[in-house]
Amino acid sequence: MKRRLLPVAALGLLTLTQCNSSTSSSEANKSGTTAAAADTASFKVINEQFADLRLLRYQVPGFTALSAKQKEMLYYLYEAALSGRDIVYDQNYKHNLRVRRTLEAIWEANQQQLSSSDDAQKLSVYAKRVWFSNGIHHHYSTRKFVPECTPDYFAKLVKSVDAKTLPLQPGETVDQFISFITPIIFDPNVAPKRVNQVAGQDLIKTSATNFYGEGVTQAEVEAFYAKKIDKNDQAPISYGLNSQLAKNKDGQLEERTWSTNGMYAPAIKRMVGWLQKAANVAETPEQKDALTKLISFYQSGSLKTWDDYNIAWVKDTKSAIDVVNGFIEVYGDPLGYRATYESVVSFRDEEATKRIKAIGDQAQWFEDHSPIMDQHKKKNVVGITAKVITTVVESGDAAPSTPIGINLPNATWIRKQYGSKSVNLGNIVEAYDRASASSGMLDEFAYSPEEIARARQYGALAGKLHTDMHEVIGHASGQINPGVGTTKETLKNYASALEEARADLVALYYLPDAKLQELGVAPSPDVAKAEYDSYLRGGLITQLTRLQPGETVEEAHMRNRQMVAKWVLEHGKKDNVVELAKRDGKTFVHINDYAKLRTLFGELLRELQRLTSEGDFKAGKNLIETYGVQVDQALHKEVLARYEKLHIAPYQGFIQPRLVPTLNGDQVTDVTIEYPTNFPQQMLDYGKKYSFLPNYN
């Protein structure tokens, strides 16, 4: 599971010239890259802003101090991560690779003209949005976005490029291609939503995701897996995780497995080649064993081997270098079976890990003192490895938009029997904090000067502790009753939102606890107050900036936060625990009783754990649909108007660092790190170097 960051604020808009600047690769190396030794204080975190997006950069402190062998291994993992980049595009939508390659061809051929006219600038913004979202649907809302330029202008540019650079199908003419691709790009009614979560609709037929073949229905998917899954299996494999479910020529459903011998083979073979190199320079036997099993999984497509790999990965606790690589998170599947490709390459931040490790070492204490029912508590919490990591590169579903916390594996039985790894992405969080330091969000949306002062003093630490507790204790806590089955079977399309809410509530419940002060990780009770302020402000007000007028909430993390915030607002009304206060025509969240609010968090946590443990779909659906979906349109209109005056973007992501090897023949003798500043150029470079899949797979 991943923790996504709440809306954070940008400092301001760059000029169109800055946003649309583009240089050649050689020029980027000279002027578009900052030396690795750049001083942190002078390092420019904010790069550019367009549409509702802002691009940042992050540093990789400590990289130069690593040994040559460690750098070599990181380079191999870096190449493996980026080699799978095409996969997520194809998973998100079947036409994404053709759209991306069309935009790459246009951009390469028309770099000098991309800021010369209004239409040109609009198309350049669209191209960057596609790169940011790994496709034509918004990375967060999953709604389709379309260019603001005209179809005629787009067609003119397509015709101006060498046809050999266009993603034409065999025998297809340029005119035929334009006729085919234009509605895919410009018609908002063609594939309008990548992931549909509207209750009562066929979630498969109404979702554009490429996880399912043509003509497959939700009822067919559910029946297909109902026959396969044994709810009494104490070690169930993650059915459907690494395959597309489609109908064969006889109309029968079958899984098209993603492996070196199946779907996505060209990219996966490249990934395996780099992973084999990494395994040869592994830091420990445990790390080599894990990588070897990961390679075997990619070669066989066996989900049993995937479980074996995850167990081996959890056991590798001594290696400084680590990698997340695979088909992992199921947020992109409306039914929660299939996972998108992602990779995060990192090494441990030894000093910062002391904070998160102190929490992980007390996991049993937190479980024992939880407000959940005794029968839902784990009697023996095992194997929680907690650390802060320094991210080196992210790819697939983890980039450009990134999580700030990760807890894996996702299989509950592995977490129960073997443990889990919980990480805080330290340098990513640092970059976010630097970018949002003077955004104006607090001044506009915080209730009082005291709240603002508390946030400025403790907000950054409070956010880190919430992430620590969410990942380390939250996702690892509680247990499902025997014979109930996994949450994707019982809670279905509400499983992700409910699980994120459960983990959030564990963190919120414990943040004020004296235990955190005893552990030395929270210097004051005001740390918890700062997070309570921030969480409710986000869940009730500021996350509305991510929605367009008239929209409801569909993304799992947003549903989670709104559900929690609205539930405590309603259930605390009698004692006026939390109120939506009005002042000068503006709405604010004001907490009147922090102690009672903690009690409410505990009560909701108890109920969420109950419905998770018992597989109570009706109760879970009721919570999300009652509190997590609908939006107060009058409040939304007010919030958007206030937010617009700040001139900031609600979504952020990153340009990735670049690793450059020094070679002696085929031998890597050293690796240096660079920090590119040109997002389009990085995307073009990736498109040339890591484009391994055909247009259709």
Short mmCIF file of C-alpha atoms in Angstrom, two decimals, residues 86-87 89-91 93-101 167-170 210 256 262-268 690-697:
data_model
loop_
_atom_site.label_atom_id
_atom_site.label_comp_id
_atom_site.label_asym_id
_atom_site.label_seq_id
_atom_site.Cartn_x
_atom_site.Cartn_y
_atom_site.Cartn_z
CA ASP A 86 6.07 1.35 -21.44
CA ILE A 87 4.06 -1.19 -19.45
CA TYR A 89 1.15 3.31 -20.37
CA ASP A 90 -0.38 0.22 -21.98
CA GLN A 91 -2.01 -0.90 -18.73
CA TYR A 93 -5.29 2.50 -21.77
CA LYS A 94 -4.82 0.40 -24.88
CA HIS A 95 -4.13 3.39 -27.17
CA ASN A 96 -1.75 5.25 -24.85
CA LEU A 97 1.48 4.12 -26.50
CA ARG A 98 0.32 5.33 -29.91
CA VAL A 99 -0.74 8.67 -28.47
CA ARG A 100 2.55 9.12 -26.61
CA ARG A 101 4.64 8.19 -29.63
CA PRO A 167 3.26 4.96 -34.85
CA LEU A 168 1.47 3.74 -37.97
CA GLN A 169 0.03 0.27 -38.18
CA PRO A 170 1.00 -1.95 -41.16
CA ASN A 210 -6.50 -2.05 -20.33
CA ARG A 256 -2.83 -13.22 -20.48
CA GLY A 262 3.74 -13.65 -22.37
CA MET A 263 2.27 -10.18 -22.61
CA TYR A 264 4.83 -7.35 -22.25
CA ALA A 265 7.69 -9.81 -22.93
CA PRO A 266 9.98 -7.33 -24.79
CA ALA A 267 10.09 -4.92 -21.84
CA ILE A 268 10.16 -7.60 -19.14
CA TYR A 690 13.18 2.62 -23.05
CA SER A 691 10.50 2.13 -25.74
CA PHE A 692 10.42 -1.66 -26.01
CA LEU A 693 6.77 -2.54 -26.50
CA PRO A 694 4.78 -2.53 -29.75
CA ASN A 695 1.89 -0.09 -30.12
CA TYR A 696 -0.56 -2.82 -29.09
CA ASN A 697 0.12 -5.74 -26.79
#
